[in-house]
Amino acid sequence: MVDRPRISRLSTKSMSLLPTVSNLAPGSTTDPTTAVNYENVNLEIQSVHVPSPPILQLEAATINSEIDITGINQLSLLPTKFHLQPLISDENTTCADIYPNSNDLGATVYRKQCIDISKSNDNVLFHQKLKHFFIFSVAGKPIYSLHGNDDLTMGYMGILTTILSTFQEDLDQDVHVIELGSNRVKLVVLNRSPIVLIAISKLPHETEQFLTRQLIVLYKYLLSILSKQTIDRVFHNRLNYDLRRVLSPLDMENLDSLCMKLTFGLQHDGLNSFLGELFTARPSLRIPYTLRKKMDRFLKEQQEEEEDLLFAILSKDNQVTNFVHPKIHTLTNEDLYLLTFIVHSLKNKSEDLWIPLCMPNFNQNGYLYIFLRSWRQLTLILVSGSKNAFDKLKVIADRIIQRAETSQAGHFLENLEQALMKPIRNEVPLVIKHFVYVNKEINQCVISEINDDSDDLKLQLVVYYSLLKQCKSQLEADEIKNGYKKLSYMRWNSSTAFMLSGTSFEFYCVAGDGVDSKNLIEICLKIVNWCKKNKNRLFST
């Protein structure tokens, strides 16, 4: 049998099955993007003798080959200054300006009609949404939809089930991605029988790979709540089983929240969640090394003494500050993210809680048992493999908290809380409005705070970082051997984004207004060096 392509383009008639797409908003087109090679991460820029081939051609962007620099003077190939608007969201820069908006809707109307979640039966409003997620069983039984109510979405899930069945029966293969029309609406499928997950995106900056990652997170959320064994069992006994019977209203709210965070970076801590998933790195919090290690010691002492304590975690919001585990076991970043996400979604945390959760990458068929205690601005998470260990973990929690509160006559805890409140942006020149530093060796990242916490600014950064990551220049094998560093940049009418990459790190940033290009590169290199120098404060190991 001849292999068939993974990407199928449906005819115009089939496009009526899915929401229509708008053209890219005017003014969002980028200028040519250029990648620059660096031999060393310092202020002296060296030459690279063999330029790489042209980079990936992006929709709504023209991308050139890398510049072959023979000396620092060749920075003249870059703009002398980047004439930017300050990265402050205001009435002149809204979601309606940076996302597809062919009907020229105003910002408020656009946000409501195209982005915000709607569970109504309005078919017109349903078709205007930029993003859809569907989860259903292989028998076509609905489980979840980001938009619309049951009456509206059941028909669409039936159509999607028919399309998937057609590929399986007639082509003898699963469909992974379908692109529709000249604007390339993407339909991405993740088949995890007996559950199927589908994402439909009108967003030009979203790739097939990232849409698949979003679906994997949603699938693993279901595993976290139910476990693979439970899901397989209920559908084995009854193929058309309604899985919503065992999902709570909180689970549906959490699925909504995950969809909005992973697509638009919205809701509480949404931008960090989006960037962590985009760069496949766990966001970390800066804490002085001595404070982090002392807290690690308090946790480790109890973990070594009590065999029922498997993992001990301290978190603030959705971010892990300390993580202690035995040598032979650990939790992946995906499991840690879902664990902290679920913990911080719980409504009543005034008392100690005891909940069973499955950690899919640790063991997708069984449960771990989670003891939770809210403590000042922190959450103490103790994980056991025994369902009868609540009383033991409660005593352990008391000991950990007592040790922390009495250490250094109470000054330890005071210093820890003050350190957690210090923003990273205080350490960074004001010209850099936002940055992400990724430590590729441990898959963690540091994300600076934003001065303006508006949704419009978050939506801008989602687009900028997504496009920048797609166009970045990859290091060749000989360049990795010689320790080269590469710089890529993208220019919009209102902003410029930079990406500097090396063998052990990636650095992404959005800069300020009217910056000299040479000075901006030097500042970026200084921030990279600062992150490397302070890695013990920035990352938990």
PDB file of N, CA, C and O in Angstrom, residues 418-476:
ATOM      1  N   GLN A 418       9.564  37.477  51.670  1.00  0.00           N
ATOM      2  CA  GLN A 418      10.012  38.708  51.008  1.00  0.00           C
ATOM      3  C   GLN A 418      10.663  38.403  49.664  1.00  0.00           C
ATOM      4  O   GLN A 418      10.457  39.120  48.680  1.00  0.00           O
ATOM      5  N   ALA A 419      11.463  37.323  49.617  1.00  0.00           N
ATOM      6  CA  ALA A 419      12.132  36.955  48.365  1.00  0.00           C
ATOM      7  C   ALA A 419      11.121  36.592  47.285  1.00  0.00           C
ATOM      8  O   ALA A 419      11.306  36.925  46.106  1.00  0.00           O
ATOM      9  N   LEU A 420      10.036  35.923  47.667  1.00  0.00           N
ATOM     10  CA  LEU A 420       9.031  35.521  46.693  1.00  0.00           C
ATOM     11  C   LEU A 420       8.251  36.712  46.145  1.00  0.00           C
ATOM     12  O   LEU A 420       7.642  36.616  45.076  1.00  0.00           O
ATOM     13  N   MET A 421       8.275  37.811  46.861  1.00  0.00           N
ATOM     14  CA  MET A 421       7.539  39.003  46.423  1.00  0.00           C
ATOM     15  C   MET A 421       8.385  39.921  45.545  1.00  0.00           C
ATOM     16  O   MET A 421       7.858  40.853  44.946  1.00  0.00           O
ATOM     17  N   LYS A 422       9.686  39.685  45.445  1.00  0.00           N
ATOM     18  CA  LYS A 422      10.552  40.549  44.644  1.00  0.00           C
ATOM     19  C   LYS A 422      10.427  40.205  43.167  1.00  0.00           C
ATOM     20  O   LYS A 422      10.721  39.081  42.765  1.00  0.00           O
ATOM     21  N   PRO A 423      10.009  41.152  42.337  1.00  0.00           N
ATOM     22  CA  PRO A 423       9.882  40.848  40.906  1.00  0.00           C
ATOM     23  C   PRO A 423      11.240  40.779  40.212  1.00  0.00           C
ATOM     24  O   PRO A 423      12.163  41.529  40.551  1.00  0.00           O
ATOM     25  N   ILE A 424      11.347  39.897  39.252  1.00  0.00           N
ATOM     26  CA  ILE A 424      12.591  39.761  38.490  1.00  0.00           C
ATOM     27  C   ILE A 424      12.862  41.002  37.654  1.00  0.00           C
ATOM     28  O   ILE A 424      14.009  41.342  37.391  1.00  0.00           O
ATOM     29  N   ARG A 425      11.814  41.699  37.246  1.00  0.00           N
ATOM     30  CA  ARG A 425      12.027  42.863  36.384  1.00  0.00           C
ATOM     31  C   ARG A 425      12.864  43.940  37.066  1.00  0.00           C
ATOM     32  O   ARG A 425      13.415  44.807  36.382  1.00  0.00           O
ATOM     33  N   ASN A 426      12.967  43.912  38.407  1.00  0.00           N
ATOM     34  CA  ASN A 426      13.827  44.879  39.087  1.00  0.00           C
ATOM     35  C   ASN A 426      15.292  44.683  38.745  1.00  0.00           C
ATOM     36  O   ASN A 426      16.104  45.582  38.901  1.00  0.00           O
ATOM     37  N   GLU A 427      15.647  43.472  38.280  1.00  0.00           N
ATOM     38  CA  GLU A 427      17.027  43.154  37.949  1.00  0.00           C
ATOM     39  C   GLU A 427      17.362  43.446  36.489  1.00  0.00           C
ATOM     40  O   GLU A 427      18.504  43.305  36.070  1.00  0.00           O
ATOM     41  N   VAL A 428      16.361  43.828  35.700  1.00  0.00           N
ATOM     42  CA  VAL A 428      16.515  43.910  34.247  1.00  0.00           C
ATOM     43  C   VAL A 428      16.367  45.359  33.794  1.00  0.00           C
ATOM     44  O   VAL A 428      15.514  46.080  34.298  1.00  0.00           O
ATOM     45  N   PRO A 429      17.190  45.822  32.829  1.00  0.00           N
ATOM     46  CA  PRO A 429      17.042  47.178  32.296  1.00  0.00           C
ATOM     47  C   PRO A 429      15.634  47.423  31.778  1.00  0.00           C
ATOM     48  O   PRO A 429      14.992  46.522  31.217  1.00  0.00           O
ATOM     49  N   LEU A 430      15.161  48.642  31.944  1.00  0.00           N
ATOM     50  CA  LEU A 430      13.784  48.959  31.588  1.00  0.00           C
ATOM     51  C   LEU A 430      13.507  48.802  30.103  1.00  0.00           C
ATOM     52  O   LEU A 430      12.354  48.644  29.699  1.00  0.00           O
ATOM     53  N   VAL A 431      14.547  48.841  29.281  1.00  0.00           N
ATOM     54  CA  VAL A 431      14.346  48.716  27.840  1.00  0.00           C
ATOM     55  C   VAL A 431      13.773  47.350  27.475  1.00  0.00           C
ATOM     56  O   VAL A 431      13.078  47.205  26.482  1.00  0.00           O
ATOM     57  N   ILE A 432      14.047  46.336  28.277  1.00  0.00           N
ATOM     58  CA  ILE A 432      13.481  45.005  28.050  1.00  0.00           C
ATOM     59  C   ILE A 432      12.146  44.940  28.786  1.00  0.00           C
ATOM     60  O   ILE A 432      12.100  44.928  30.008  1.00  0.00           O
ATOM     61  N   LYS A 433      11.070  44.883  28.031  1.00  0.00           N
ATOM     62  CA  LYS A 433       9.744  44.911  28.639  1.00  0.00           C
ATOM     63  C   LYS A 433       9.301  43.541  29.148  1.00  0.00           C
ATOM     64  O   LYS A 433       8.519  43.449  30.075  1.00  0.00           O
ATOM     65  N   HIS A 434       9.790  42.497  28.507  1.00  0.00           N
ATOM     66  CA  HIS A 434       9.438  41.150  28.956  1.00  0.00           C
ATOM     67  C   HIS A 434      10.448  40.175  28.390  1.00  0.00           C
ATOM     68  O   HIS A 434      10.938  40.345  27.274  1.00  0.00           O
ATOM     69  N   PHE A 435      10.796  39.134  29.169  1.00  0.00           N
ATOM     70  CA  PHE A 435      11.721  38.131  28.644  1.00  0.00           C
ATOM     71  C   PHE A 435      11.429  36.758  29.237  1.00  0.00           C
ATOM     72  O   PHE A 435      10.800  36.619  30.290  1.00  0.00           O
ATOM     73  N   VAL A 436      11.907  35.738  28.525  1.00  0.00           N
ATOM     74  CA  VAL A 436      11.844  34.352  28.977  1.00  0.00           C
ATOM     75  C   VAL A 436      13.233  33.753  28.770  1.00  0.00           C
ATOM     76  O   VAL A 436      13.774  33.804  27.659  1.00  0.00           O
ATOM     77  N   TYR A 437      13.795  33.201  29.831  1.00  0.00           N
ATOM     78  CA  TYR A 437      15.086  32.508  29.736  1.00  0.00           C
ATOM     79  C   TYR A 437      14.833  31.028  30.003  1.00  0.00           C
ATOM     80  O   TYR A 437      14.289  30.665  31.043  1.00  0.00           O
ATOM     81  N   VAL A 438      15.210  30.171  29.050  1.00  0.00           N
ATOM     82  CA  VAL A 438      14.992  28.733  29.151  1.00  0.00           C
ATOM     83  C   VAL A 438      16.321  28.034  29.399  1.00  0.00           C
ATOM     84  O   VAL A 438      17.263  28.184  28.611  1.00  0.00           O
ATOM     85  N   ASN A 439      16.389  27.299  30.498  1.00  0.00           N
ATOM     86  CA  ASN A 439      17.539  26.448  30.782  1.00  0.00           C
ATOM     87  C   ASN A 439      17.244  25.073  30.183  1.00  0.00           C
ATOM     88  O   ASN A 439      16.461  24.300  30.720  1.00  0.00           O
ATOM     89  N   LYS A 440      17.860  24.782  29.015  1.00  0.00           N
ATOM     90  CA  LYS A 440      17.546  23.553  28.296  1.00  0.00           C
ATOM     91  C   LYS A 440      18.089  22.308  28.985  1.00  0.00           C
ATOM     92  O   LYS A 440      17.646  21.195  28.704  1.00  0.00           O
ATOM     93  N   GLU A 441      19.061  22.482  29.875  1.00  0.00           N
ATOM     94  CA  GLU A 441      19.654  21.325  30.543  1.00  0.00           C
ATOM     95  C   GLU A 441      18.707  20.698  31.555  1.00  0.00           C
ATOM     96  O   GLU A 441      18.718  19.484  31.763  1.00  0.00           O
ATOM     97  N   ILE A 442      17.858  21.515  32.195  1.00  0.00           N
ATOM     98  CA  ILE A 442      16.921  20.994  33.196  1.00  0.00           C
ATOM     99  C   ILE A 442      15.462  21.282  32.824  1.00  0.00           C
ATOM    100  O   ILE A 442      14.557  21.019  33.619  1.00  0.00           O
ATOM    101  N   ASN A 443      15.232  21.846  31.622  1.00  0.00           N
ATOM    102  CA  ASN A 443      13.875  22.119  31.138  1.00  0.00           C
ATOM    103  C   ASN A 443      13.068  22.966  32.113  1.00  0.00           C
ATOM    104  O   ASN A 443      11.914  22.665  32.432  1.00  0.00           O
ATOM    105  N   GLN A 444      13.684  24.016  32.606  1.00  0.00           N
ATOM    106  CA  GLN A 444      12.990  25.016  33.411  1.00  0.00           C
ATOM    107  C   GLN A 444      13.206  26.388  32.780  1.00  0.00           C
ATOM    108  O   GLN A 444      14.150  26.582  32.013  1.00  0.00           O
ATOM    109  N   CYS A 445      12.330  27.319  33.103  1.00  0.00           N
ATOM    110  CA  CYS A 445      12.448  28.663  32.534  1.00  0.00           C
ATOM    111  C   CYS A 445      12.131  29.717  33.587  1.00  0.00           C
ATOM    112  O   CYS A 445      11.422  29.453  34.565  1.00  0.00           O
ATOM    113  N   VAL A 446      12.678  30.893  33.356  1.00  0.00           N
ATOM    114  CA  VAL A 446      12.387  32.064  34.177  1.00  0.00           C
ATOM    115  C   VAL A 446      11.627  33.050  33.312  1.00  0.00           C
ATOM    116  O   VAL A 446      12.054  33.368  32.198  1.00  0.00           O
ATOM    117  N   ILE A 447      10.503  33.533  33.809  1.00  0.00           N
ATOM    118  CA  ILE A 447       9.647  34.444  33.057  1.00  0.00           C
ATOM    119  C   ILE A 447       9.515  35.735  33.841  1.00  0.00           C
ATOM    120  O   ILE A 447       9.109  35.722  35.007  1.00  0.00           O
ATOM    121  N   SER A 448       9.867  36.841  33.223  1.00  0.00           N
ATOM    122  CA  SER A 448       9.761  38.123  33.920  1.00  0.00           C
ATOM    123  C   SER A 448       8.306  38.543  34.040  1.00  0.00           C
ATOM    124  O   SER A 448       7.440  38.105  33.277  1.00  0.00           O
ATOM    125  N   GLU A 449       8.038  39.391  35.016  1.00  0.00           N
ATOM    126  CA  GLU A 449       6.681  39.906  35.205  1.00  0.00           C
ATOM    127  C   GLU A 449       6.393  40.984  34.163  1.00  0.00           C
ATOM    128  O   GLU A 449       7.290  41.538  33.553  1.00  0.00           O
ATOM    129  N   ILE A 450       5.112  41.279  33.961  1.00  0.00           N
ATOM    130  CA  ILE A 450       4.726  42.363  33.067  1.00  0.00           C
ATOM    131  C   ILE A 450       4.172  43.509  33.902  1.00  0.00           C
ATOM    132  O   ILE A 450       3.460  43.295  34.878  1.00  0.00           O
ATOM    133  N   ASN A 451       4.531  44.730  33.499  1.00  0.00           N
ATOM    134  CA  ASN A 451       4.077  45.902  34.252  1.00  0.00           C
ATOM    135  C   ASN A 451       2.577  46.109  34.118  1.00  0.00           C
ATOM    136  O   ASN A 451       1.907  46.535  35.046  1.00  0.00           O
ATOM    137  N   ASP A 452       2.078  45.822  32.935  1.00  0.00           N
ATOM    138  CA  ASP A 452       0.657  45.999  32.665  1.00  0.00           C
ATOM    139  C   ASP A 452       0.013  44.622  32.604  1.00  0.00           C
ATOM    140  O   ASP A 452       0.307  43.827  31.717  1.00  0.00           O
ATOM    141  N   ASP A 453      -0.869  44.322  33.552  1.00  0.00           N
ATOM    142  CA  ASP A 453      -1.445  42.986  33.645  1.00  0.00           C
ATOM    143  C   ASP A 453      -2.723  42.853  32.821  1.00  0.00           C
ATOM    144  O   ASP A 453      -3.562  42.009  33.114  1.00  0.00           O
ATOM    145  N   SER A 454      -2.874  43.659  31.783  1.00  0.00           N
ATOM    146  CA  SER A 454      -4.097  43.618  30.983  1.00  0.00           C
ATOM    147  C   SER A 454      -4.101  42.401  30.072  1.00  0.00           C
ATOM    148  O   SER A 454      -3.061  41.873  29.677  1.00  0.00           O
ATOM    149  N   ASP A 455      -5.284  41.949  29.710  1.00  0.00           N
ATOM    150  CA  ASP A 455      -5.418  40.805  28.815  1.00  0.00           C
ATOM    151  C   ASP A 455      -4.888  41.125  27.425  1.00  0.00           C
ATOM    152  O   ASP A 455      -4.350  40.237  26.749  1.00  0.00           O
ATOM    153  N   ASP A 456      -5.049  42.363  26.971  1.00  0.00           N
ATOM    154  CA  ASP A 456      -4.565  42.714  25.637  1.00  0.00           C
ATOM    155  C   ASP A 456      -3.057  42.534  25.526  1.00  0.00           C
ATOM    156  O   ASP A 456      -2.552  42.068  24.500  1.00  0.00           O
ATOM    157  N   LEU A 457      -2.333  42.886  26.565  1.00  0.00           N
ATOM    158  CA  LEU A 457      -0.888  42.709  26.543  1.00  0.00           C
ATOM    159  C   LEU A 457      -0.527  41.228  26.520  1.00  0.00           C
ATOM    160  O   LEU A 457       0.376  40.795  25.792  1.00  0.00           O
ATOM    161  N   LYS A 458      -1.231  40.419  27.305  1.00  0.00           N
ATOM    162  CA  LYS A 458      -0.969  38.976  27.297  1.00  0.00           C
ATOM    163  C   LYS A 458      -1.230  38.385  25.912  1.00  0.00           C
ATOM    164  O   LYS A 458      -0.463  37.541  25.414  1.00  0.00           O
ATOM    165  N   LEU A 459      -2.301  38.826  25.261  1.00  0.00           N
ATOM    166  CA  LEU A 459      -2.618  38.330  23.931  1.00  0.00           C
ATOM    167  C   LEU A 459      -1.552  38.725  22.919  1.00  0.00           C
ATOM    168  O   LEU A 459      -1.241  37.961  22.000  1.00  0.00           O
ATOM    169  N   GLN A 460      -0.975  39.927  23.084  1.00  0.00           N
ATOM    170  CA  GLN A 460       0.132  40.331  22.213  1.00  0.00           C
ATOM    171  C   GLN A 460       1.324  39.414  22.390  1.00  0.00           C
ATOM    172  O   GLN A 460       1.914  38.930  21.415  1.00  0.00           O
ATOM    173  N   LEU A 461       1.701  39.172  23.632  1.00  0.00           N
ATOM    174  CA  LEU A 461       2.893  38.370  23.900  1.00  0.00           C
ATOM    175  C   LEU A 461       2.718  36.932  23.398  1.00  0.00           C
ATOM    176  O   LEU A 461       3.685  36.315  22.939  1.00  0.00           O
ATOM    177  N   VAL A 462       1.510  36.408  23.484  1.00  0.00           N
ATOM    178  CA  VAL A 462       1.248  35.069  22.970  1.00  0.00           C
ATOM    179  C   VAL A 462       1.586  34.990  21.481  1.00  0.00           C
ATOM    180  O   VAL A 462       2.241  34.045  21.019  1.00  0.00           O
ATOM    181  N   VAL A 463       1.170  35.987  20.722  1.00  0.00           N
ATOM    182  CA  VAL A 463       1.447  35.998  19.280  1.00  0.00           C
ATOM    183  C   VAL A 463       2.934  36.198  19.018  1.00  0.00           C
ATOM    184  O   VAL A 463       3.546  35.487  18.216  1.00  0.00           O
ATOM    185  N   TYR A 464       3.547  37.169  19.683  1.00  0.00           N
ATOM    186  CA  TYR A 464       4.960  37.487  19.436  1.00  0.00           C
ATOM    187  C   TYR A 464       5.862  36.282  19.710  1.00  0.00           C
ATOM    188  O   TYR A 464       6.693  35.906  18.885  1.00  0.00           O
ATOM    189  N   TYR A 465       5.684  35.677  20.879  1.00  0.00           N
ATOM    190  CA  TYR A 465       6.558  34.564  21.238  1.00  0.00           C
ATOM    191  C   TYR A 465       6.288  33.331  20.366  1.00  0.00           C
ATOM    192  O   TYR A 465       7.220  32.586  20.042  1.00  0.00           O
ATOM    193  N   SER A 466       5.034  33.120  19.981  1.00  0.00           N
ATOM    194  CA  SER A 466       4.720  31.969  19.127  1.00  0.00           C
ATOM    195  C   SER A 466       5.408  32.083  17.782  1.00  0.00           C
ATOM    196  O   SER A 466       6.030  31.128  17.292  1.00  0.00           O
ATOM    197  N   LEU A 467       5.306  33.255  17.157  1.00  0.00           N
ATOM    198  CA  LEU A 467       5.930  33.445  15.854  1.00  0.00           C
ATOM    199  C   LEU A 467       7.451  33.436  15.954  1.00  0.00           C
ATOM    200  O   LEU A 467       8.136  32.899  15.078  1.00  0.00           O
ATOM    201  N   LEU A 468       7.968  34.015  17.016  1.00  0.00           N
ATOM    202  CA  LEU A 468       9.418  34.045  17.180  1.00  0.00           C
ATOM    203  C   LEU A 468       9.980  32.638  17.337  1.00  0.00           C
ATOM    204  O   LEU A 468      11.015  32.299  16.759  1.00  0.00           O
ATOM    205  N   LYS A 469       9.282  31.805  18.084  1.00  0.00           N
ATOM    206  CA  LYS A 469       9.760  30.430  18.274  1.00  0.00           C
ATOM    207  C   LYS A 469       9.733  29.656  16.954  1.00  0.00           C
ATOM    208  O   LYS A 469      10.622  28.845  16.677  1.00  0.00           O
ATOM    209  N   GLN A 470       8.738  29.912  16.112  1.00  0.00           N
ATOM    210  CA  GLN A 470       8.646  29.201  14.841  1.00  0.00           C
ATOM    211  C   GLN A 470       9.758  29.582  13.873  1.00  0.00           C
ATOM    212  O   GLN A 470      10.235  28.747  13.101  1.00  0.00           O
ATOM    213  N   CYS A 471      10.191  30.834  13.908  1.00  0.00           N
ATOM    214  CA  CYS A 471      11.160  31.291  12.921  1.00  0.00           C
ATOM    215  C   CYS A 471      12.586  31.215  13.420  1.00  0.00           C
ATOM    216  O   CYS A 471      13.513  31.594  12.709  1.00  0.00           O
ATOM    217  N   LYS A 472      12.793  30.739  14.634  1.00  0.00           N
ATOM    218  CA  LYS A 472      14.141  30.744  15.181  1.00  0.00           C
ATOM    219  C   LYS A 472      15.069  29.859  14.363  1.00  0.00           C
ATOM    220  O   LYS A 472      14.673  28.855  13.788  1.00  0.00           O
ATOM    221  N   SER A 473      16.319  30.232  14.328  1.00  0.00           N
ATOM    222  CA  SER A 473      17.337  29.489  13.593  1.00  0.00           C
ATOM    223  C   SER A 473      17.868  28.355  14.455  1.00  0.00           C
ATOM    224  O   SER A 473      18.239  28.565  15.602  1.00  0.00           O
ATOM    225  N   GLN A 474      17.915  27.163  13.890  1.00  0.00           N
ATOM    226  CA  GLN A 474      18.419  26.013  14.616  1.00  0.00           C
ATOM    227  C   GLN A 474      19.940  25.927  14.487  1.00  0.00           C
ATOM    228  O   GLN A 474      20.497  26.222  13.442  1.00  0.00           O
ATOM    229  N   LEU A 475      20.596  25.519  15.549  1.00  0.00           N
ATOM    230  CA  LEU A 475      22.040  25.345  15.515  1.00  0.00           C
ATOM    231  C   LEU A 475      22.395  24.077  14.745  1.00  0.00           C
ATOM    232  O   LEU A 475      21.804  23.025  14.951  1.00  0.00           O
ATOM    233  N   GLU A 476      23.371  24.201  13.825  1.00  0.00           N
ATOM    234  CA  GLU A 476      23.872  23.049  13.105  1.00  0.00           C
ATOM    235  C   GLU A 476      24.828  22.249  14.000  1.00  0.00           C
ATOM    236  O   GLU A 476      25.333  22.748  15.002  1.00  0.00           O
TER     237      GLU A 476
END
